[in-house]
Amino acid sequence: MSDNKRPLLDAKSILCFDYGTKSIGVAIGQSITQTANPLIDLKAQDGIPSWEEIKKILDEWRPDLLLIGLPLNMDGSESELSTRAKKFANRLHGRFGLPIAMADERLSSFAAKGEIIQQTGSRDFKKNNVDSLAAKIILESWFTEHGQ
């Protein structure tokens, strides 16, 4: 795993995952435009996704880098979910051999819910794919932090 700027400079297409135990949001972004779009909320059972679904997404989008949101506590310390997100990242790398990076995801779900309320007036977050929108926010924040 890498936290330096080199993977972003080399990567053209980046797939971002907002890891959760019930749902994993996925977004795709481009380093040239430094923009991202939400793709899908994948169902997970106790944090374990359908690896076949992930393989289909990887085959379709062919990303150069996988970015996984790291759920930290508000004080910056790691939580049990941080450990699980790192394990998920390691499994992604082990199964698919793509470069991995981690990104601070604090407040991304909160921001995604706010964006949904603002755009739709709805608080039906299950219907509005909050996790893939959070993945988009994580990725665009990462672009801002690691931009050229």
PDB file of C-alpha atoms in Angstrom:
ATOM      1  CA  MET A   1       0.000   0.000   0.000  1.00  0.00           C
ATOM      2  CA  SER A   2       1.194   3.454  -0.744  1.00  0.00           C
ATOM      3  CA  ASP A   3       0.395   6.844   0.673  1.00  0.00           C
ATOM      4  CA  ASN A   4       2.774   8.815  -1.520  1.00  0.00           C
ATOM      5  CA  LYS A   5       1.885  10.797  -4.633  1.00  0.00           C
ATOM      6  CA  ARG A   6       3.483   8.445  -7.170  1.00  0.00           C
ATOM      7  CA  PRO A   7       0.456   6.131  -7.698  1.00  0.00           C
ATOM      8  CA  LEU A   8      -1.757   9.112  -8.556  1.00  0.00           C
ATOM      9  CA  LEU A   9       0.743  10.480 -11.049  1.00  0.00           C
ATOM     10  CA  ASP A  10       0.855   7.104 -12.814  1.00  0.00           C
ATOM     11  CA  ALA A  11      -2.817   6.215 -12.464  1.00  0.00           C
ATOM     12  CA  LYS A  12      -5.307   7.368 -15.037  1.00  0.00           C
ATOM     13  CA  SER A  13      -8.386   5.527 -13.769  1.00  0.00           C
ATOM     14  CA  ILE A  14      -9.000   5.026 -10.054  1.00  0.00           C
ATOM     15  CA  LEU A  15     -11.689   2.898  -8.465  1.00  0.00           C
ATOM     16  CA  CYS A  16     -12.634   3.938  -4.931  1.00  0.00           C
ATOM     17  CA  PHE A  17     -14.333   1.798  -2.294  1.00  0.00           C
ATOM     18  CA  ASP A  18     -16.229   3.116   0.737  1.00  0.00           C
ATOM     19  CA  TYR A  19     -15.945   0.005   2.899  1.00  0.00           C
ATOM     20  CA  GLY A  20     -18.753  -0.996   5.238  1.00  0.00           C
ATOM     21  CA  THR A  21     -20.008  -4.164   6.869  1.00  0.00           C
ATOM     22  CA  LYS A  22     -23.421  -4.086   5.117  1.00  0.00           C
ATOM     23  CA  SER A  23     -22.642  -2.100   1.977  1.00  0.00           C
ATOM     24  CA  ILE A  24     -19.540  -1.097   0.027  1.00  0.00           C
ATOM     25  CA  GLY A  25     -19.846   1.994  -2.134  1.00  0.00           C
ATOM     26  CA  VAL A  26     -17.904   2.131  -5.389  1.00  0.00           C
ATOM     27  CA  ALA A  27     -16.938   5.177  -7.463  1.00  0.00           C
ATOM     28  CA  ILE A  28     -14.732   5.679 -10.512  1.00  0.00           C
ATOM     29  CA  GLY A  29     -12.501   8.675 -11.125  1.00  0.00           C
ATOM     30  CA  GLN A  30      -9.974  10.053 -13.565  1.00  0.00           C
ATOM     31  CA  SER A  31      -6.704  11.659 -12.465  1.00  0.00           C
ATOM     32  CA  ILE A  32      -6.586  13.937 -15.516  1.00  0.00           C
ATOM     33  CA  THR A  33      -9.882  15.670 -14.699  1.00  0.00           C
ATOM     34  CA  GLN A  34      -9.646  14.867 -10.972  1.00  0.00           C
ATOM     35  CA  THR A  35     -13.362  14.097 -10.935  1.00  0.00           C
ATOM     36  CA  ALA A  36     -15.289  11.024  -9.875  1.00  0.00           C
ATOM     37  CA  ASN A  37     -18.703   9.475 -10.365  1.00  0.00           C
ATOM     38  CA  PRO A  38     -20.608   7.102  -8.081  1.00  0.00           C
ATOM     39  CA  LEU A  39     -21.079   3.632  -9.597  1.00  0.00           C
ATOM     40  CA  ILE A  40     -22.831   1.179  -7.305  1.00  0.00           C
ATOM     41  CA  ASP A  41     -23.495   0.150  -3.729  1.00  0.00           C
ATOM     42  CA  LEU A  42     -22.451  -3.476  -3.328  1.00  0.00           C
ATOM     43  CA  LYS A  43     -24.113  -5.597  -0.667  1.00  0.00           C
ATOM     44  CA  ALA A  44     -21.761  -7.076   1.901  1.00  0.00           C
ATOM     45  CA  GLN A  45     -22.309  -9.723   4.543  1.00  0.00           C
ATOM     46  CA  ASP A  46     -20.356  -8.775   7.635  1.00  0.00           C
ATOM     47  CA  GLY A  47     -17.947  -6.810   5.430  1.00  0.00           C
ATOM     48  CA  ILE A  48     -17.488  -9.532   2.826  1.00  0.00           C
ATOM     49  CA  PRO A  49     -18.559  -8.563  -0.694  1.00  0.00           C
ATOM     50  CA  SER A  50     -19.311 -10.707  -3.702  1.00  0.00           C
ATOM     51  CA  TRP A  51     -15.821 -10.994  -5.162  1.00  0.00           C
ATOM     52  CA  GLU A  52     -17.411 -11.907  -8.511  1.00  0.00           C
ATOM     53  CA  GLU A  53     -19.231  -8.560  -8.584  1.00  0.00           C
ATOM     54  CA  ILE A  54     -15.985  -6.765  -7.823  1.00  0.00           C
ATOM     55  CA  LYS A  55     -14.212  -8.717 -10.567  1.00  0.00           C
ATOM     56  CA  LYS A  56     -16.920  -7.663 -13.061  1.00  0.00           C
ATOM     57  CA  ILE A  57     -16.467  -4.005 -12.072  1.00  0.00           C
ATOM     58  CA  LEU A  58     -12.682  -4.283 -12.378  1.00  0.00           C
ATOM     59  CA  ASP A  59     -12.995  -5.987 -15.782  1.00  0.00           C
ATOM     60  CA  GLU A  60     -15.357  -3.288 -17.023  1.00  0.00           C
ATOM     61  CA  TRP A  61     -13.492  -0.209 -15.744  1.00  0.00           C
ATOM     62  CA  ARG A  62      -9.880  -1.509 -15.763  1.00  0.00           C
ATOM     63  CA  PRO A  63      -8.594   0.846 -13.050  1.00  0.00           C
ATOM     64  CA  ASP A  64      -4.900   1.604 -12.585  1.00  0.00           C
ATOM     65  CA  LEU A  65      -5.292   2.044  -8.817  1.00  0.00           C
ATOM     66  CA  LEU A  66      -7.734   0.966  -6.097  1.00  0.00           C
ATOM     67  CA  LEU A  67      -8.408   3.521  -3.360  1.00  0.00           C
ATOM     68  CA  ILE A  68     -10.047   2.335  -0.156  1.00  0.00           C
ATOM     69  CA  GLY A  69     -11.559   4.700   2.389  1.00  0.00           C
ATOM     70  CA  LEU A  70     -10.004   4.356   5.836  1.00  0.00           C
ATOM     71  CA  PRO A  71     -12.658   4.899   8.523  1.00  0.00           C
ATOM     72  CA  LEU A  72     -10.820   6.762  11.294  1.00  0.00           C
ATOM     73  CA  ASN A  73     -12.243   8.095  14.532  1.00  0.00           C
ATOM     74  CA  MET A  74     -12.751  11.857  14.655  1.00  0.00           C
ATOM     75  CA  ASP A  75      -9.484  12.227  16.615  1.00  0.00           C
ATOM     76  CA  GLY A  76      -7.595  10.451  13.801  1.00  0.00           C
ATOM     77  CA  SER A  77      -7.128   7.190  15.695  1.00  0.00           C
ATOM     78  CA  GLU A  78      -7.950   3.855  14.129  1.00  0.00           C
ATOM     79  CA  SER A  79     -11.054   1.852  14.949  1.00  0.00           C
ATOM     80  CA  GLU A  80     -12.076  -1.782  14.549  1.00  0.00           C
ATOM     81  CA  LEU A  81     -13.594  -0.789  11.199  1.00  0.00           C
ATOM     82  CA  SER A  82     -10.204   0.683  10.155  1.00  0.00           C
ATOM     83  CA  THR A  83      -8.616  -2.733  10.683  1.00  0.00           C
ATOM     84  CA  ARG A  84     -11.358  -4.390   8.655  1.00  0.00           C
ATOM     85  CA  ALA A  85     -11.010  -1.843   5.824  1.00  0.00           C
ATOM     86  CA  LYS A  86      -7.255  -2.535   5.703  1.00  0.00           C
ATOM     87  CA  LYS A  87      -7.960  -6.275   5.540  1.00  0.00           C
ATOM     88  CA  PHE A  88     -10.409  -5.617   2.678  1.00  0.00           C
ATOM     89  CA  ALA A  89      -7.700  -3.589   0.880  1.00  0.00           C
ATOM     90  CA  ASN A  90      -5.183  -6.401   1.338  1.00  0.00           C
ATOM     91  CA  ARG A  91      -7.684  -8.914  -0.034  1.00  0.00           C
ATOM     92  CA  LEU A  92      -8.353  -6.707  -3.073  1.00  0.00           C
ATOM     93  CA  HIS A  93      -4.623  -6.497  -3.747  1.00  0.00           C
ATOM     94  CA  GLY A  94      -4.126 -10.230  -3.180  1.00  0.00           C
ATOM     95  CA  ARG A  95      -6.987 -11.262  -5.453  1.00  0.00           C
ATOM     96  CA  PHE A  96      -6.520  -8.778  -8.284  1.00  0.00           C
ATOM     97  CA  GLY A  97      -2.881  -7.617  -8.037  1.00  0.00           C
ATOM     98  CA  LEU A  98      -3.684  -3.936  -8.505  1.00  0.00           C
ATOM     99  CA  PRO A  99      -1.942  -1.138  -6.599  1.00  0.00           C
ATOM    100  CA  ILE A 100      -3.772  -0.058  -3.447  1.00  0.00           C
ATOM    101  CA  ALA A 101      -3.915   3.233  -1.558  1.00  0.00           C
ATOM    102  CA  MET A 102      -5.879   4.206   1.542  1.00  0.00           C
ATOM    103  CA  ALA A 103      -7.601   7.556   2.136  1.00  0.00           C
ATOM    104  CA  ASP A 104      -9.053   9.199   5.230  1.00  0.00           C
ATOM    105  CA  GLU A 105     -12.814   8.978   4.857  1.00  0.00           C
ATOM    106  CA  ARG A 106     -13.964  10.889   7.931  1.00  0.00           C
ATOM    107  CA  LEU A 107     -17.286  12.645   7.351  1.00  0.00           C
ATOM    108  CA  SER A 108     -17.671  11.333   3.773  1.00  0.00           C
ATOM    109  CA  SER A 109     -20.977   9.564   4.543  1.00  0.00           C
ATOM    110  CA  PHE A 110     -22.220  12.645   6.398  1.00  0.00           C
ATOM    111  CA  ALA A 111     -21.336  14.810   3.364  1.00  0.00           C
ATOM    112  CA  ALA A 112     -22.986  12.305   1.006  1.00  0.00           C
ATOM    113  CA  LYS A 113     -26.214  12.343   3.029  1.00  0.00           C
ATOM    114  CA  GLY A 114     -26.185  16.148   3.003  1.00  0.00           C
ATOM    115  CA  GLU A 115     -25.724  16.149  -0.759  1.00  0.00           C
ATOM    116  CA  ILE A 116     -28.632  13.726  -1.227  1.00  0.00           C
ATOM    117  CA  ILE A 117     -30.919  15.843   0.951  1.00  0.00           C
ATOM    118  CA  GLN A 118     -29.900  18.988  -0.956  1.00  0.00           C
ATOM    119  CA  GLN A 119     -30.391  17.409  -4.406  1.00  0.00           C
ATOM    120  CA  THR A 120     -33.536  15.344  -3.814  1.00  0.00           C
ATOM    121  CA  GLY A 121     -35.110  16.616  -0.616  1.00  0.00           C
ATOM    122  CA  SER A 122     -35.259  12.947   0.428  1.00  0.00           C
ATOM    123  CA  ARG A 123     -33.818  11.247   3.476  1.00  0.00           C
ATOM    124  CA  ASP A 124     -34.247   7.806   1.915  1.00  0.00           C
ATOM    125  CA  PHE A 125     -30.548   6.995   1.853  1.00  0.00           C
ATOM    126  CA  LYS A 126     -31.039   3.338   0.880  1.00  0.00           C
ATOM    127  CA  LYS A 127     -32.818   4.373  -2.290  1.00  0.00           C
ATOM    128  CA  ASN A 128     -30.244   7.064  -3.081  1.00  0.00           C
ATOM    129  CA  ASN A 129     -27.017   4.988  -2.858  1.00  0.00           C
ATOM    130  CA  VAL A 130     -25.276   6.991  -0.150  1.00  0.00           C
ATOM    131  CA  ASP A 131     -22.240   4.681  -0.064  1.00  0.00           C
ATOM    132  CA  SER A 132     -21.254   5.109  -3.732  1.00  0.00           C
ATOM    133  CA  LEU A 133     -21.719   8.870  -3.330  1.00  0.00           C
ATOM    134  CA  ALA A 134     -19.460   8.719  -0.250  1.00  0.00           C
ATOM    135  CA  ALA A 135     -16.876   6.829  -2.370  1.00  0.00           C
ATOM    136  CA  LYS A 136     -17.044   9.659  -4.932  1.00  0.00           C
ATOM    137  CA  ILE A 137     -16.464  12.218  -2.166  1.00  0.00           C
ATOM    138  CA  ILE A 138     -13.524  10.207  -0.769  1.00  0.00           C
ATOM    139  CA  LEU A 139     -11.929  10.001  -4.210  1.00  0.00           C
ATOM    140  CA  GLU A 140     -12.393  13.675  -5.060  1.00  0.00           C
ATOM    141  CA  SER A 141     -10.976  14.646  -1.646  1.00  0.00           C
ATOM    142  CA  TRP A 142      -7.997  12.392  -2.318  1.00  0.00           C
ATOM    143  CA  PHE A 143      -7.492  14.074  -5.711  1.00  0.00           C
ATOM    144  CA  THR A 144      -7.478  17.463  -3.956  1.00  0.00           C
ATOM    145  CA  GLU A 145      -4.940  16.275  -1.396  1.00  0.00           C
ATOM    146  CA  HIS A 146      -2.663  14.467  -3.863  1.00  0.00           C
ATOM    147  CA  GLY A 147      -3.230  16.652  -6.925  1.00  0.00           C
ATOM    148  CA  GLN A 148      -0.447  17.640  -9.251  1.00  0.00           C
TER     149      GLN A 148
END
